[in-house]
Amino acid sequence: MTNTISILGSTGSIGRQTLDVAEQLGLRVAALTANSSAERMEEQARRFRPRLAVLTDESAARDLAVRLADTDTRVSGGFAALEEAATLAEADTVVTAVVGMVGLKPTLAAIREKKRIALANKETLVCAGQLVMDAADRYGAEIVPVDSEHSAIFQCVQGCADRGEIKRLILTCSGGPFYGMTYDEVGRMTKADALKHPNWKMGPKITVDCATLMNKGLEVIEAMRLYRLPLRQVDVVIHRQSIVHSLVEYRDGAVLAQLGTPDMRLPIRYAMTYPNRGENPAEPLDLLACPPLTFAAPDREAFPCLRLAEEAASQGGTACAILNGANEEAVRLFLADRIGFHDIPRLVEKARGEVPVVQNPALEEILAADRAARRAVLGK
Ligand code: NDP
Ligand code: MG
């Protein structure tokens, strides 16, 4: 059970919900970080009184220092300060809720300090899953997933002493806002259409990833890394209602699932209270009021990002870092209205074709693959 947390990315969707949970559970907060949201960070710092508040954007950090001058919170700026926030002695758990590969180095730093990692930042595991999991084993740091599917799986494997008993992980996928459309219909969708997710309210990057199904592709890789399973043991099914959060099929044919309302505060809370649970003030799941639960196969023709992610997963090495770096950059361009929806898979495929894959990469090679993929997307 967690007593004190630090949150990397506290001003975002997961970060804010983590603070709600911290308040409910009476947790202390040691450090909060964000990129540039000074005003929101000021509110959070006044409410939760962390020892350290970090904004990676230096000029926003100077603004924050002025805003918090009358408090006991110390303010730091720049990327190195993220690592300081991730390693403060008093925090037993670090919630990684930043978006993107930028979460990798601070996550590794927190692991070296044996913190529990409540991991939302899936890009870290996609790019450097082997390194992160090996470091967690070496330092004895627990990694508890926050992503709802991986939390569901984590809950369904409690009590499973031998991972060899697992036949298959089945990740559920809402299908996103463009479910049921053909490839051509999907290509006509705009940014405003992509930002309307049917069941979850999330940050813009992951919302676009849900529309392309890249999110599910990243989650397939995340599940492979967390549970050290090959691609053939990780499946995806479309489940529009987002009630069954994922399933584990065992060798004897038993299939275990975790169900709940679509509310990220439940997996966030479990990452704090694990291995215990405790009372949750949220509305309970009412099975009799649920819509019928349906399951279908994903359409990899209409949504090529899922296929591209699975191809990178089976290639291994730096292929997933290339996939992720290209996708982060392409989604950034899409959100800036500079490319269309189908340009996202096109640019990811281009980067995958241009950047050579290195097997068993060291951290520096992963970071270099990420940079090369971004350059390939930008045509530099
Ligand atoms: P948001 O965009 O809502 O929030 C991102 C947070 O990270 C903000 O605090 C932001 O600060 C900070 N941040 C962004 N860029 C940088 C940077 N370059 N350096 C430092 N900090 C940065 O994202 P979400 O909360 O939606 O997602 C966070 C992570 O959790 C992602 O990896 C996502 O895939 C994963 N996740 C999210 C889910 C959800 O429901 N939202 C569900 C499952 C997983 P600022 O406000 O200053 O920009
Ligand atoms: Mg998820």
CSV table of C-alpha atoms and ligand atoms in Angstrom, one decimal:
chain,number,residue,atom,x,y,z
A,1,MET,CA,0.0,0.0,0.0
A,2,THR,CA,1.2,3.4,-1.0
A,3,ASN,CA,1.6,6.3,1.5
A,4,THR,CA,3.3,9.0,-0.5
A,5,ILE,CA,3.3,9.6,-4.3
A,6,SER,CA,5.0,11.7,-6.9
A,7,ILE,CA,3.2,12.3,-10.2
A,8,LEU,CA,4.9,12.8,-13.5
A,9,GLY,CA,2.3,14.6,-15.6
A,10,SER,CA,0.0,15.8,-12.8
A,11,THR,CA,-1.9,18.3,-14.9
A,12,GLY,CA,-3.1,15.8,-17.6
A,13,SER,CA,-6.1,13.5,-17.6
A,14,ILE,CA,-4.5,10.7,-15.7
A,15,GLY,CA,-2.5,13.1,-13.4
A,16,ARG,CA,-5.7,14.9,-12.3
A,17,GLN,CA,-7.6,11.7,-11.7
A,18,THR,CA,-4.6,10.4,-9.7
A,19,LEU,CA,-4.9,13.5,-7.5
A,20,ASP,CA,-8.6,12.7,-7.0
A,21,VAL,CA,-7.7,9.2,-5.9
A,22,ALA,CA,-4.9,10.5,-3.6
A,23,GLU,CA,-7.4,12.8,-1.9
A,24,GLN,CA,-9.9,9.9,-1.4
A,25,LEU,CA,-7.2,7.6,0.0
A,26,GLY,CA,-5.5,10.3,2.1
A,27,LEU,CA,-2.1,9.9,0.3
A,28,ARG,CA,0.7,12.5,0.7
A,29,VAL,CA,2.1,14.1,-2.4
A,30,ALA,CA,5.9,14.6,-2.6
A,31,ALA,CA,6.4,16.0,-6.2
A,32,LEU,CA,4.2,17.1,-9.1
A,33,THR,CA,5.5,17.7,-12.7
A,34,ALA,CA,4.1,19.0,-15.9
A,35,ASN,CA,5.3,20.6,-19.1
A,36,SER,CA,4.0,24.2,-19.1
A,37,SER,CA,0.6,24.3,-17.3
A,38,ALA,CA,1.7,26.9,-14.7
A,39,GLU,CA,-1.8,27.9,-13.6
A,40,ARG,CA,-3.1,24.4,-13.1
A,41,MET,CA,0.1,23.4,-11.4
A,42,GLU,CA,-0.2,26.4,-9.0
A,43,GLU,CA,-3.7,25.2,-8.0
A,44,GLN,CA,-2.5,21.6,-7.5
A,45,ALA,CA,0.5,22.7,-5.5
A,46,ARG,CA,-1.6,24.9,-3.2
A,47,ARG,CA,-4.0,22.0,-2.6
A,48,PHE,CA,-1.5,19.2,-2.2
A,49,ARG,CA,1.6,21.0,-0.8
A,50,PRO,CA,4.3,18.9,-2.5
A,51,ARG,CA,7.9,19.5,-1.6
A,52,LEU,CA,8.8,19.9,-5.3
A,53,ALA,CA,6.9,21.2,-8.4
A,54,VAL,CA,8.5,20.8,-11.8
A,55,LEU,CA,7.7,22.4,-15.2
A,56,THR,CA,10.0,21.2,-17.9
A,57,ASP,CA,9.4,24.4,-19.9
A,58,GLU,CA,11.9,26.8,-18.3
A,59,SER,CA,10.0,30.0,-18.8
A,60,ALA,CA,6.8,28.4,-17.4
A,61,ALA,CA,8.8,27.2,-14.4
A,62,ARG,CA,10.0,30.8,-13.7
A,63,ASP,CA,6.3,31.9,-13.8
A,64,LEU,CA,5.4,29.1,-11.4
A,65,ALA,CA,8.2,30.1,-9.0
A,66,VAL,CA,6.7,33.5,-8.7
A,67,ARG,CA,3.2,32.1,-8.2
A,68,LEU,CA,4.4,29.8,-5.4
A,69,ALA,CA,6.8,32.2,-3.8
A,70,ASP,CA,4.7,32.3,-0.6
A,71,THR,CA,4.5,28.5,-0.2
A,72,ASP,CA,7.0,25.8,1.0
A,73,THR,CA,7.0,24.1,-2.5
A,74,ARG,CA,10.3,24.4,-4.3
A,75,VAL,CA,10.0,24.9,-8.1
A,76,SER,CA,12.4,23.5,-10.6
A,77,GLY,CA,12.5,23.7,-14.4
A,78,GLY,CA,13.9,21.6,-17.3
A,79,PHE,CA,14.1,17.9,-18.1
A,80,ALA,CA,16.7,17.0,-15.5
A,81,ALA,CA,14.2,18.1,-12.8
A,82,LEU,CA,11.9,15.3,-13.9
A,83,GLU,CA,14.4,12.8,-12.7
A,84,GLU,CA,14.7,14.6,-9.4
A,85,ALA,CA,10.9,14.5,-9.0
A,86,ALA,CA,11.0,10.8,-9.8
A,87,THR,CA,13.5,10.0,-7.1
A,88,LEU,CA,12.5,12.1,-4.0
A,89,ALA,CA,13.2,9.9,-1.0
A,90,GLU,CA,9.8,10.3,0.7
A,91,ALA,CA,7.7,9.0,-2.2
A,92,ASP,CA,7.1,5.2,-2.2
A,93,THR,CA,5.2,5.3,-5.5
A,94,VAL,CA,5.8,7.2,-8.7
A,95,VAL,CA,2.9,7.6,-11.1
A,96,THR,CA,4.1,8.0,-14.6
A,97,ALA,CA,1.4,9.9,-16.4
A,98,VAL,CA,3.4,12.0,-18.8
A,99,VAL,CA,2.6,11.4,-22.5
A,100,GLY,CA,5.3,10.0,-24.7
A,101,MET,CA,8.8,8.7,-24.7
A,102,VAL,CA,9.9,11.6,-22.5
A,103,GLY,CA,8.8,9.4,-19.6
A,104,LEU,CA,11.5,6.8,-20.1
A,105,LYS,CA,14.5,8.3,-18.3
A,106,PRO,CA,12.6,9.4,-15.2
A,107,THR,CA,10.9,6.0,-15.0
A,108,LEU,CA,14.3,4.3,-15.1
A,109,ALA,CA,15.6,6.7,-12.4
A,110,ALA,CA,12.6,5.8,-10.2
A,111,ILE,CA,13.2,2.1,-10.7
A,112,ARG,CA,16.8,2.5,-9.5
A,113,GLU,CA,15.4,4.0,-6.3
A,114,LYS,CA,13.1,0.9,-5.9
A,115,LYS,CA,9.9,3.0,-6.2
A,116,ARG,CA,6.7,1.3,-7.1
A,117,ILE,CA,5.9,2.5,-10.6
A,118,ALA,CA,2.2,3.1,-11.2
A,119,LEU,CA,2.6,3.0,-15.0
A,120,ALA,CA,0.3,4.9,-17.3
A,121,ASN,CA,3.0,6.1,-19.7
A,122,LYS,CA,2.8,3.2,-22.1
A,123,GLU,CA,5.2,4.7,-24.6
A,124,THR,CA,8.0,3.9,-22.2
A,125,LEU,CA,7.3,0.2,-22.2
A,126,VAL,CA,6.7,0.2,-26.0
A,127,CYS,CA,10.2,1.7,-26.7
A,128,ALA,CA,12.3,0.2,-24.0
A,129,GLY,CA,10.1,-2.5,-22.4
A,130,GLN,CA,12.9,-5.1,-22.0
A,131,LEU,CA,15.3,-2.5,-20.4
A,132,VAL,CA,12.6,-1.3,-18.1
A,133,MET,CA,11.4,-4.8,-17.0
A,134,ASP,CA,15.0,-6.0,-16.6
A,135,ALA,CA,15.8,-3.0,-14.4
A,136,ALA,CA,12.7,-3.5,-12.3
A,137,ASP,CA,13.7,-7.1,-11.7
A,138,ARG,CA,17.3,-6.1,-10.9
A,139,TYR,CA,16.3,-3.4,-8.4
A,140,GLY,CA,13.3,-5.1,-7.1
A,141,ALA,CA,10.9,-2.3,-8.1
A,142,GLU,CA,7.2,-3.2,-8.6
A,143,ILE,CA,5.6,-2.1,-11.8
A,144,VAL,CA,1.8,-1.9,-11.5
A,145,PRO,CA,0.0,-1.0,-14.7
A,146,VAL,CA,-2.6,1.9,-14.7
A,147,ASP,CA,-3.7,1.4,-18.3
A,148,SER,CA,-7.2,-0.1,-17.8
A,149,GLU,CA,-6.6,-3.2,-20.0
A,150,HIS,CA,-3.3,-4.0,-18.3
A,151,SER,CA,-4.7,-3.4,-14.9
A,152,ALA,CA,-7.5,-5.8,-15.7
A,153,ILE,CA,-4.9,-8.4,-16.8
A,154,PHE,CA,-2.8,-7.7,-13.7
A,155,GLN,CA,-5.9,-8.3,-11.5
A,156,CYS,CA,-6.7,-11.5,-13.4
A,157,VAL,CA,-3.2,-13.0,-12.9
A,158,GLN,CA,-3.1,-12.4,-9.1
A,159,GLY,CA,-2.7,-15.9,-7.7
A,160,CYS,CA,-1.1,-17.3,-10.9
A,161,ALA,CA,2.3,-18.5,-9.7
A,162,ASP,CA,3.5,-19.8,-13.1
A,163,ARG,CA,3.1,-17.6,-16.1
A,164,GLY,CA,3.4,-20.8,-18.2
A,165,GLU,CA,-0.2,-21.4,-17.2
A,166,ILE,CA,-1.4,-18.4,-19.3
A,167,LYS,CA,-2.5,-19.4,-22.8
A,168,ARG,CA,-3.5,-16.0,-24.1
A,169,LEU,CA,-4.1,-12.4,-23.0
A,170,ILE,CA,-7.2,-10.9,-24.7
A,171,LEU,CA,-7.1,-7.1,-24.8
A,172,THR,CA,-10.5,-5.4,-25.3
A,173,CYS,CA,-10.7,-2.4,-27.6
A,174,SER,CA,-13.6,0.0,-27.8
A,175,GLY,CA,-13.0,0.4,-31.6
A,176,GLY,CA,-12.8,4.2,-31.3
A,177,PRO,CA,-15.1,6.8,-32.9
A,178,PHE,CA,-14.6,5.3,-36.5
A,179,TYR,CA,-15.6,1.8,-35.7
A,180,GLY,CA,-17.5,0.1,-38.6
A,181,MET,CA,-16.2,2.5,-41.3
A,182,THR,CA,-14.2,1.4,-44.4
A,183,TYR,CA,-10.7,2.5,-45.0
A,184,ASP,CA,-11.9,5.3,-47.4
A,185,GLU,CA,-14.6,6.5,-45.0
A,186,VAL,CA,-12.0,6.7,-42.2
A,187,GLY,CA,-9.7,8.7,-44.4
A,188,ARG,CA,-12.3,11.5,-44.7
A,189,MET,CA,-12.5,12.0,-40.9
A,190,THR,CA,-11.2,15.3,-39.4
A,191,LYS,CA,-9.3,16.2,-36.2
A,192,ALA,CA,-12.6,17.2,-34.5
A,193,ASP,CA,-14.1,13.7,-35.4
A,194,ALA,CA,-11.0,11.9,-34.1
A,195,LEU,CA,-11.1,13.8,-30.8
A,196,LYS,CA,-14.6,12.4,-29.9
A,197,HIS,CA,-14.0,9.2,-28.1
A,198,PRO,CA,-17.2,7.2,-27.4
A,199,ASN,CA,-16.4,6.0,-23.8
A,200,TRP,CA,-13.3,7.7,-22.3
A,201,LYS,CA,-12.2,11.3,-21.8
A,202,MET,CA,-8.4,11.4,-22.3
A,203,GLY,CA,-5.5,13.6,-23.4
A,204,PRO,CA,-5.4,14.5,-27.2
A,205,LYS,CA,-2.5,12.2,-28.1
A,206,ILE,CA,-4.1,9.0,-26.8
A,207,THR,CA,-7.5,10.0,-28.1
A,208,VAL,CA,-6.1,10.2,-31.7
A,209,ASP,CA,-4.3,6.9,-31.0
A,210,CYS,CA,-7.6,5.4,-30.1
A,211,ALA,CA,-9.1,6.6,-33.4
A,212,THR,CA,-6.3,5.0,-35.5
A,213,LEU,CA,-6.2,1.9,-33.2
A,214,MET,CA,-2.5,2.6,-32.7
A,215,ASN,CA,-3.4,2.8,-29.0
A,216,LYS,CA,-4.4,-0.9,-29.1
A,217,GLY,CA,-1.2,-1.7,-31.1
A,218,LEU,CA,0.9,0.1,-28.4
A,219,GLU,CA,-1.1,-1.8,-25.8
A,220,VAL,CA,-0.3,-5.2,-27.4
A,221,ILE,CA,3.4,-4.3,-27.1
A,222,GLU,CA,2.9,-3.1,-23.5
A,223,ALA,CA,1.2,-6.4,-22.6
A,224,MET,CA,4.0,-8.4,-24.2
A,225,ARG,CA,6.6,-6.5,-22.2
A,226,LEU,CA,4.7,-6.6,-18.9
A,227,TYR,CA,4.0,-10.3,-19.0
A,228,ARG,CA,7.0,-11.4,-21.1
A,229,LEU,CA,4.8,-13.1,-23.7
A,230,PRO,CA,5.2,-13.4,-27.5
A,231,LEU,CA,2.8,-11.7,-29.9
A,232,ARG,CA,1.0,-14.9,-30.7
A,233,GLN,CA,-0.3,-15.0,-27.1
A,234,VAL,CA,-1.7,-11.5,-27.1
A,235,ASP,CA,-5.0,-11.0,-29.0
A,236,VAL,CA,-7.3,-8.0,-29.5
A,237,VAL,CA,-11.2,-8.1,-29.6
A,238,ILE,CA,-13.5,-5.2,-30.2
A,239,HIS,CA,-15.8,-4.6,-27.2
A,240,ARG,CA,-17.8,-1.4,-27.8
A,241,GLN,CA,-19.2,-1.0,-24.3
A,242,SER,CA,-15.8,-0.8,-22.4
A,243,ILE,CA,-17.2,-2.8,-19.5
A,244,VAL,CA,-15.0,-5.9,-19.8
A,245,HIS,CA,-11.5,-4.3,-19.5
A,246,SER,CA,-9.5,-7.4,-20.6
A,247,LEU,CA,-9.3,-11.1,-20.2
A,248,VAL,CA,-6.8,-13.9,-19.5
A,249,GLU,CA,-7.3,-17.3,-20.9
A,250,TYR,CA,-5.5,-20.1,-19.0
A,251,ARG,CA,-4.3,-23.5,-20.3
A,252,ASP,CA,-7.2,-25.3,-18.8
A,253,GLY,CA,-9.7,-23.2,-20.8
A,254,ALA,CA,-10.7,-20.9,-17.9
A,255,VAL,CA,-11.1,-17.3,-19.0
A,256,LEU,CA,-10.9,-14.6,-16.3
A,257,ALA,CA,-12.0,-11.1,-16.9
A,258,GLN,CA,-12.2,-7.9,-14.9
A,259,LEU,CA,-15.4,-5.8,-15.4
A,260,GLY,CA,-16.2,-2.2,-14.3
A,261,THR,CA,-17.6,1.1,-15.4
A,262,PRO,CA,-15.3,3.0,-17.8
A,263,ASP,CA,-13.6,5.1,-15.1
A,264,MET,CA,-9.8,5.3,-15.0
A,265,ARG,CA,-9.9,6.1,-11.2
A,266,LEU,CA,-10.4,2.4,-10.5
A,267,PRO,CA,-7.2,1.1,-12.1
A,268,ILE,CA,-5.3,4.2,-10.7
A,269,ARG,CA,-6.7,3.3,-7.2
A,270,TYR,CA,-5.7,-0.3,-7.5
A,271,ALA,CA,-2.1,0.7,-8.5
A,272,MET,CA,-2.0,2.6,-5.2
A,273,THR,CA,-3.7,0.1,-2.9
A,274,TYR,CA,-2.4,-3.2,-4.4
A,275,PRO,CA,-2.3,-5.9,-3.1
A,276,ASN,CA,-5.3,-4.5,-1.1
A,277,ARG,CA,-8.5,-2.9,-2.4
A,278,GLY,CA,-10.6,-0.9,0.1
A,279,GLU,CA,-13.9,1.0,-0.3
A,280,ASN,CA,-14.4,3.0,-3.5
A,281,PRO,CA,-17.0,5.9,-3.4
A,282,ALA,CA,-17.7,5.6,-7.2
A,283,GLU,CA,-21.0,4.3,-8.5
A,284,PRO,CA,-20.8,0.5,-8.7
A,285,LEU,CA,-21.3,-1.4,-11.9
A,286,ASP,CA,-24.9,-2.3,-12.4
A,287,LEU,CA,-25.0,-5.4,-14.5
A,288,LEU,CA,-28.8,-5.2,-15.1
A,289,ALA,CA,-28.4,-1.6,-16.4
A,290,CYS,CA,-25.5,-2.5,-18.7
A,291,PRO,CA,-26.0,-2.6,-22.5
A,292,PRO,CA,-25.6,-6.1,-24.0
A,293,LEU,CA,-21.8,-7.0,-24.0
A,294,THR,CA,-20.6,-7.7,-27.6
A,295,PHE,CA,-17.3,-8.9,-29.0
A,296,ALA,CA,-16.0,-8.7,-32.6
A,297,ALA,CA,-12.7,-9.0,-34.5
A,298,PRO,CA,-10.7,-5.8,-35.3
A,299,ASP,CA,-10.5,-4.6,-38.9
A,300,ARG,CA,-6.8,-4.3,-39.7
A,301,GLU,CA,-7.6,-3.1,-43.3
A,302,ALA,CA,-9.5,0.0,-42.2
A,303,PHE,CA,-7.1,0.6,-39.3
A,304,PRO,CA,-3.6,-0.2,-40.5
A,305,CYS,CA,-1.9,1.1,-37.4
A,306,LEU,CA,-2.8,-2.0,-35.5
A,307,ARG,CA,-1.2,-4.2,-38.1
A,308,LEU,CA,1.9,-1.9,-38.2
A,309,ALA,CA,2.3,-2.2,-34.4
A,310,GLU,CA,1.9,-6.0,-34.5
A,311,GLU,CA,4.6,-6.1,-37.3
A,312,ALA,CA,7.0,-4.0,-35.2
A,313,ALA,CA,6.2,-6.2,-32.2
A,314,SER,CA,7.2,-9.4,-34.0
A,315,GLN,CA,10.3,-7.7,-35.4
A,316,GLY,CA,11.5,-6.7,-32.0
A,317,GLY,CA,14.7,-4.7,-31.2
A,318,THR,CA,14.3,-1.0,-31.9
A,319,ALA,CA,11.4,-1.6,-34.3
A,320,CYS,CA,8.9,-0.6,-31.5
A,321,ALA,CA,10.8,2.5,-30.7
A,322,ILE,CA,10.8,3.5,-34.4
A,323,LEU,CA,7.0,2.8,-34.6
A,324,ASN,CA,6.4,4.8,-31.4
A,325,GLY,CA,8.6,7.8,-32.3
A,326,ALA,CA,7.1,8.0,-35.8
A,327,ASN,CA,3.6,7.8,-34.4
A,328,GLU,CA,4.3,10.5,-31.7
A,329,GLU,CA,5.6,12.8,-34.4
A,330,ALA,CA,2.8,12.0,-36.9
A,331,VAL,CA,0.1,12.6,-34.3
A,332,ARG,CA,1.7,15.9,-33.3
A,333,LEU,CA,1.5,17.0,-37.0
A,334,PHE,CA,-2.1,15.7,-37.2
A,335,LEU,CA,-3.1,17.7,-34.1
A,336,ALA,CA,-1.4,20.8,-35.6
A,337,ASP,CA,-3.7,20.3,-38.8
A,338,ARG,CA,-0.6,19.7,-40.9
A,339,ILE,CA,-1.5,16.2,-42.2
A,340,GLY,CA,-4.6,14.1,-42.7
A,341,PHE,CA,-5.8,11.0,-40.8
A,342,HIS,CA,-4.4,8.4,-43.2
A,343,ASP,CA,-1.0,10.2,-43.2
A,344,ILE,CA,-0.4,8.9,-39.7
A,345,PRO,CA,-0.1,5.2,-40.8
A,346,ARG,CA,1.6,6.3,-44.0
A,347,LEU,CA,4.3,8.2,-42.1
A,348,VAL,CA,4.8,5.4,-39.6
A,349,GLU,CA,5.2,2.9,-42.4
A,350,LYS,CA,7.7,5.3,-44.1
A,351,ALA,CA,9.8,5.5,-40.9
A,352,ARG,CA,9.6,1.8,-40.4
A,353,GLY,CA,10.9,1.3,-44.0
A,354,GLU,CA,13.8,3.9,-43.7
A,355,VAL,CA,15.2,3.4,-40.2
A,356,PRO,CA,17.3,0.3,-39.7
A,357,VAL,CA,16.3,-2.0,-36.7
A,358,VAL,CA,19.0,-2.9,-34.1
A,359,GLN,CA,18.4,-6.1,-32.1
A,360,ASN,CA,19.1,-6.2,-28.3
A,361,PRO,CA,19.5,-2.4,-28.1
A,362,ALA,CA,21.1,-0.4,-25.3
A,363,LEU,CA,19.3,2.7,-24.1
A,364,GLU,CA,21.4,5.0,-26.4
A,365,GLU,CA,20.4,2.9,-29.4
A,366,ILE,CA,16.7,3.2,-28.4
A,367,LEU,CA,17.0,6.9,-28.1
A,368,ALA,CA,18.8,7.2,-31.4
A,369,ALA,CA,16.1,5.0,-33.1
A,370,ASP,CA,13.4,7.3,-31.7
A,371,ARG,CA,15.2,10.4,-33.1
A,372,ALA,CA,15.8,8.8,-36.5
A,373,ALA,CA,12.1,7.9,-36.7
A,374,ARG,CA,11.0,11.4,-36.0
A,375,ARG,CA,13.4,12.7,-38.6
A,376,ALA,CA,12.0,10.2,-41.2
A,377,VAL,CA,8.5,11.5,-40.5
A,378,LEU,CA,9.6,15.1,-40.9
A,379,GLY,CA,11.5,14.2,-44.1
A,380,LYS,CA,14.8,15.6,-42.6
B,1,NDP,P1,-2.5,14.4,-21.2
B,1,NDP,O1,-2.1,15.0,-22.5
B,1,NDP,O2,-3.8,14.7,-20.6
B,1,NDP,O3,-1.4,14.8,-20.0
B,1,NDP,C1,0.0,14.7,-20.2
B,1,NDP,C2,0.7,15.2,-19.0
B,1,NDP,O4,2.1,15.1,-19.3
B,1,NDP,C3,0.5,16.7,-18.7
B,1,NDP,O5,0.7,16.9,-17.3
B,1,NDP,C4,1.5,17.4,-19.5
B,1,NDP,O6,1.9,18.7,-19.0
B,1,NDP,C5,2.7,16.5,-19.3
B,1,NDP,N1,3.6,16.5,-20.5
B,1,NDP,C6,3.3,16.5,-21.8
B,1,NDP,N2,4.4,16.6,-22.6
B,1,NDP,C7,5.4,16.7,-21.7
B,1,NDP,C8,6.8,16.9,-21.9
B,1,NDP,N3,7.4,17.0,-23.1
B,1,NDP,N4,7.6,17.0,-20.8
B,1,NDP,C9,7.1,16.9,-19.6
B,1,NDP,N5,5.7,16.7,-19.3
B,1,NDP,C10,4.9,16.6,-20.4
B,1,NDP,O7,-2.2,12.8,-21.3
B,1,NDP,P2,-3.0,11.6,-20.6
B,1,NDP,O8,-3.2,11.9,-19.1
B,1,NDP,O9,-4.2,11.3,-21.4
B,1,NDP,O10,-2.0,10.4,-20.8
B,1,NDP,C11,-0.8,10.3,-20.1
B,1,NDP,C12,-0.2,8.9,-20.3
B,1,NDP,O11,-1.1,7.9,-19.8
B,1,NDP,C13,0.0,8.6,-21.8
B,1,NDP,O12,1.1,7.8,-22.0
B,1,NDP,C14,-1.3,7.8,-22.2
B,1,NDP,O13,-1.1,6.9,-23.2
B,1,NDP,C15,-1.5,7.0,-20.9
B,1,NDP,N6,-2.9,6.6,-20.6
B,1,NDP,C16,-3.9,7.5,-20.6
B,1,NDP,C17,-5.2,7.2,-20.3
B,1,NDP,C18,-6.3,8.2,-20.2
B,1,NDP,O14,-7.4,7.8,-19.8
B,1,NDP,N7,-6.0,9.5,-20.3
B,1,NDP,C19,-5.6,5.8,-20.3
B,1,NDP,C20,-4.5,4.8,-20.3
B,1,NDP,C21,-3.2,5.3,-20.5
B,1,NDP,P3,1.1,20.1,-19.5
B,1,NDP,O15,-0.3,20.1,-18.9
B,1,NDP,O16,2.0,21.2,-19.0
B,1,NDP,O17,1.1,20.0,-21.0
B,2,MG,MG,-5.9,1.4,-22.4
